[in-house]
Coordinates of C-alpha atoms in Angstrom, one line a residue:
X1 CA 52.5 92.1 66.9
X2 CA 54.2 95.3 65.9
X3 CA 55.9 93.7 62.9
X4 CA 52.5 92.3 61.9
X5 CA 51.1 95.9 61.7
X6 CA 54.1 97.1 59.6
X7 CA 52.9 95.6 56.4
X8 CA 53.1 97.3 53.0
X9 CA 50.0 99.4 52.5
X10 CA 51.4 101.6 49.7
X11 CA 51.9 98.5 47.6
X12 CA 50.2 100.3 44.7
X13 CA 53.4 102.3 44.2
X14 CA 55.2 99.1 43.1
X15 CA 53.0 99.5 40.1
X16 CA 54.9 102.6 39.4
X17 CA 58.4 101.2 39.5
X18 CA 58.8 101.5 35.8
X19 CA 57.9 105.2 35.7
X20 CA 60.4 107.6 34.1
X21 CA 62.8 109.3 36.5
X22 CA 62.5 112.8 37.8
X23 CA 64.6 113.0 40.9
X24 CA 63.3 116.3 42.4
X25 CA 60.7 114.6 44.6
X26 CA 61.8 112.5 47.6
X27 CA 59.4 110.8 50.1
X28 CA 60.4 109.4 53.4
X29 CA 58.3 107.5 55.9
X30 CA 59.1 108.4 59.5
X31 CA 57.9 106.9 62.8
X32 CA 59.1 106.8 66.4
X33 CA 62.3 105.2 67.5
X34 CA 60.7 101.8 68.2
X35 CA 59.0 101.9 64.8
X36 CA 55.5 102.5 66.3
X37 CA 53.2 105.3 65.1
X38 CA 53.3 108.6 67.1
X39 CA 49.8 108.9 68.6
X40 CA 48.3 106.9 65.7
X41 CA 50.1 108.9 63.0
X42 CA 53.0 108.4 60.7
X43 CA 54.8 111.2 58.8
X44 CA 55.4 111.2 55.0
X45 CA 58.1 113.7 54.1
X46 CA 58.3 115.1 50.6
X47 CA 61.2 117.0 49.1
X48 CA 60.3 119.1 46.1
X49 CA 62.5 121.4 44.0
X50 CA 65.2 123.2 45.9
X51 CA 64.4 123.3 49.6
X52 CA 60.6 122.9 49.2
X53 CA 60.4 120.2 51.8
X54 CA 57.1 119.3 53.6
X55 CA 55.9 116.7 56.1
X56 CA 52.4 115.2 56.0
X57 CA 51.1 113.8 59.3
X58 CA 48.8 110.9 58.3
X59 CA 46.4 108.7 60.3
X60 CA 47.2 105.0 60.4
X61 CA 43.5 104.0 60.5
X62 CA 42.5 105.5 57.2
X63 CA 45.6 107.2 55.7
X64 CA 44.0 110.6 55.8
X65 CA 45.9 113.8 56.7
X66 CA 46.0 115.3 60.2
X67 CA 48.3 118.2 59.3
X68 CA 51.5 119.2 57.7
X69 CA 54.8 121.0 58.4
X70 CA 56.2 123.6 56.0
X71 CA 59.8 124.1 54.9
X72 CA 60.5 125.7 58.3
X73 CA 59.3 122.6 60.1
X74 CA 56.3 124.5 61.5
X75 CA 53.3 122.2 61.9
X76 CA 49.8 123.2 60.8
X77 CA 46.8 121.1 61.9
X78 CA 43.4 120.7 60.2
X79 CA 40.3 121.8 62.1
X80 CA 39.1 118.8 64.1
X81 CA 42.5 117.3 64.6
X82 CA 43.8 119.8 67.1
X83 CA 44.1 117.3 69.9
X84 CA 46.4 115.1 67.8
X85 CA 48.9 117.9 67.0
X86 CA 48.4 120.2 70.0
X87 CA 51.3 122.5 69.4
X88 CA 50.5 123.1 65.7
X89 CA 49.0 126.2 64.2
X90 CA 45.3 125.6 63.5
X91 CA 44.2 125.8 59.9
X92 CA 41.0 127.6 59.0
X93 CA 39.5 124.5 57.3
X94 CA 39.0 120.8 57.7
X95 CA 40.5 118.1 55.7
X96 CA 37.4 117.4 53.7
X97 CA 36.7 117.8 50.0
X98 CA 33.9 120.2 50.9
X99 CA 36.2 122.5 52.8
X100 CA 39.2 122.0 50.4
X101 CA 37.6 122.3 46.9
X102 CA 33.9 122.9 47.4
X103 CA 32.9 119.2 47.3
X104 CA 34.0 115.8 46.0
X105 CA 32.4 116.6 42.6
X106 CA 35.3 119.1 41.9
X107 CA 38.0 116.5 42.4
X108 CA 38.3 115.7 38.6
X109 CA 39.4 119.3 38.0
X110 CA 42.7 118.7 39.9
X111 CA 45.7 117.8 37.6
X112 CA 47.8 114.9 38.7
X113 CA 51.4 113.9 37.8
X114 CA 55.0 114.9 38.6
X115 CA 54.8 118.6 37.8
X116 CA 51.5 119.3 39.6
X117 CA 52.9 117.4 42.6
X118 CA 55.9 119.6 42.7
X119 CA 53.6 122.6 42.7
X120 CA 51.5 121.3 45.6
X121 CA 54.7 120.7 47.6
X122 CA 55.8 124.3 47.0
X123 CA 52.4 125.6 48.0
X124 CA 52.6 123.8 51.4
X125 CA 56.3 124.5 51.9
X126 CA 55.8 128.3 51.9
X127 CA 52.5 128.4 53.8
X128 CA 52.2 130.1 57.1
X129 CA 48.7 130.2 58.6
X130 CA 49.6 133.3 60.7
X131 CA 50.4 135.4 57.6
X132 CA 48.8 133.8 54.6
X133 CA 46.2 135.7 52.6
X134 CA 43.2 134.3 50.8
X135 CA 45.1 133.4 47.7
X136 CA 47.8 131.4 49.6
X137 CA 45.1 129.7 51.6
X138 CA 43.1 128.7 48.5
X139 CA 46.3 127.3 46.9
X140 CA 47.0 125.2 50.0
X141 CA 43.4 123.9 50.0
X142 CA 43.8 122.7 46.4
X143 CA 47.3 121.3 47.2
X144 CA 46.0 119.2 50.1
X145 CA 43.2 117.8 47.9
X146 CA 45.6 116.9 45.2
X147 CA 48.1 115.2 47.5
X148 CA 45.2 113.3 49.0
X149 CA 44.6 111.7 45.6
X150 CA 48.3 110.9 45.1
X151 CA 49.0 109.5 48.5
X152 CA 45.7 108.5 50.1
X153 CA 43.1 107.7 47.5
X154 CA 45.7 105.8 45.3
X155 CA 46.4 103.5 48.2
X156 CA 42.7 103.0 49.0
X157 CA 41.4 102.3 45.4
X158 CA 43.0 100.5 42.5
X159 CA 41.3 102.6 39.8
X160 CA 42.7 105.8 41.3
X161 CA 46.1 104.2 41.5
X162 CA 46.0 103.4 37.8
X163 CA 45.0 107.1 37.1
X164 CA 47.9 108.4 39.1
X165 CA 50.2 106.0 37.3
X166 CA 49.1 107.3 33.9
X167 CA 49.6 110.9 35.2
X168 CA 53.1 110.0 36.3
X169 CA 53.8 108.5 32.9
X170 CA 53.2 111.9 31.3
X171 CA 49.5 112.0 30.4
X172 CA 48.9 115.7 31.1
X173 CA 45.1 115.4 31.1
X174 CA 45.0 112.4 33.6
X175 CA 42.8 113.2 36.6
X176 CA 40.3 111.4 38.8
X177 CA 37.4 110.2 36.7
X178 CA 33.8 111.1 37.6
X179 CA 32.9 107.5 37.8
X180 CA 35.5 107.0 40.5
X181 CA 33.9 109.5 42.9
X182 CA 31.4 107.0 44.4
X183 CA 34.2 104.6 45.2
X184 CA 36.0 107.4 47.1
X185 CA 32.8 108.4 48.9
X186 CA 31.9 104.8 50.0
X187 CA 35.5 103.4 50.5
X188 CA 35.1 103.1 54.3
X189 CA 31.9 101.1 54.1
X190 CA 33.3 99.0 51.4
X191 CA 36.3 98.4 53.6
X192 CA 34.2 97.2 56.5
X193 CA 32.3 94.7 54.3
X194 CA 35.5 93.4 52.6
X195 CA 37.3 92.8 56.0
X196 CA 34.2 91.1 57.3
X197 CA 34.0 89.0 54.1
X198 CA 37.6 87.8 54.7
X199 CA 36.7 86.7 58.2
X200 CA 33.3 85.1 57.5
X201 CA 33.5 84.3 53.8
X202 CA 30.1 86.0 53.3
X203 CA 29.1 89.2 51.7
X204 CA 26.0 89.8 53.8
X205 CA 27.0 92.4 56.4
X206 CA 25.0 95.5 57.6
X207 CA 26.3 97.8 54.9
X208 CA 26.0 95.5 51.8
X209 CA 22.4 96.5 51.2
X210 CA 23.3 100.2 51.6
X211 CA 26.0 99.8 49.0
X212 CA 23.8 97.9 46.7
X213 CA 20.8 100.3 46.7
X214 CA 22.9 103.5 46.7
X215 CA 21.7 105.3 43.6
X216 CA 25.2 106.6 42.7
X217 CA 27.3 103.5 43.2
X218 CA 25.5 100.2 43.4
X219 CA 28.6 98.4 44.6
X220 CA 28.3 94.6 44.7
X221 CA 30.8 92.0 46.0
X222 CA 32.7 91.4 42.8
X223 CA 33.1 95.2 42.1
X224 CA 34.3 95.9 45.6
X225 CA 36.9 93.1 45.4
X226 CA 38.1 94.5 42.0
X227 CA 38.5 98.2 43.1
X228 CA 39.5 98.2 46.8
X229 CA 43.1 98.6 47.8
X230 CA 43.9 99.3 51.4
X231 CA 40.9 98.8 53.7
X232 CA 39.9 101.2 56.5
X233 CA 40.5 100.5 60.1
X234 CA 37.1 101.9 61.3
X235 CA 34.8 100.4 63.8
X236 CA 31.2 99.4 63.1
X237 CA 30.0 102.2 65.4
X238 CA 32.0 104.9 63.5
X239 CA 30.5 103.8 60.2
X240 CA 27.0 103.5 61.6
X241 CA 27.3 107.2 62.8
X242 CA 28.7 108.3 59.4
X243 CA 26.1 106.6 57.3
X244 CA 23.1 107.0 59.6
X245 CA 22.5 103.3 59.6
X246 CA 21.0 102.1 62.9
X247 CA 20.5 98.5 64.1
X248 CA 18.8 97.4 67.4
X249 CA 21.5 94.7 67.8
X250 CA 24.8 96.5 67.8
X251 CA 27.9 94.4 67.7
X252 CA 31.2 96.3 67.4
X253 CA 33.8 94.4 65.4
X254 CA 36.9 96.4 65.0
X255 CA 38.8 96.0 61.7
X256 CA 42.0 94.1 62.4
X257 CA 44.2 95.5 59.6
X258 CA 46.4 98.4 60.7
X259 CA 48.7 99.4 57.9
X260 CA 51.8 101.5 57.8
X261 CA 54.2 102.5 55.1
X262 CA 57.1 100.0 54.8
X263 CA 58.2 100.5 51.2
X264 CA 57.3 103.3 48.8
X265 CA 59.7 103.5 45.9
X266 CA 59.4 104.6 42.3
X267 CA 61.7 106.5 40.0
X268 CA 60.6 110.0 40.9
X269 CA 59.6 109.5 44.5
X270 CA 61.9 107.4 46.7
X271 CA 61.4 106.4 50.3
X272 CA 63.9 106.3 53.1
X273 CA 63.2 105.4 56.7
X274 CA 64.4 107.9 59.4
X275 CA 63.9 106.3 62.8
X276 CA 65.0 109.6 64.6
X277 CA 62.1 111.6 63.2
X278 CA 58.9 111.8 65.1
X279 CA 56.0 114.3 65.6

């Protein structure tokens, strides 16, 4: 079963195989010795310019960040994830766009591409929660938000993947488009319905009407199929709490697709497995 779970979820990066080389950035995917996730996490290690190395602890179930380690290998954990990385220094903010950049609506202001990614790596590499001032903390907030687009949202959503690809090809102005924001906001409910559709063949689950009538998105079956990348591994109950949707007949189908990084290679970010590294 373990091999079943270790499918490629960063397949979108195969789209970037033709991108021009810039060898300063190296990404490695690291798990426990037996290849299983450490407490539901995997670690993505990025090496920037010089010794600007960082490690991002990411949740298997939705690819979100739990925390990061700086160049001294000191772990920092986001507020709300302290139980997952108990020995890490707590950060003074959550891993939400509201805490990071003042809201999802500000995401299009973040530049994407090779050079901005190197700067985000540097910001995290030199961060120390015990000594950082307001300026350093603000830079880290923006860096986490930018990396979430490059690593997380690109895997989740095809349109964002295409935007990141354009940025990597040198389009200085490439950034998340405002029309992509509703997809980011509703990705988890879309995921639930898409996985349910694969099982049942029908687009008639509990969240389809919510998606259809949502004033800012109006996602229908064809659109969801066209834009979704990696689906979430959230339960019905988790989504019901998040959306406020309540049903008198609660059936809790867990999503069966647990995804982990297997291959992530393109010219300026290469992947290498390191079975000895674990959180």
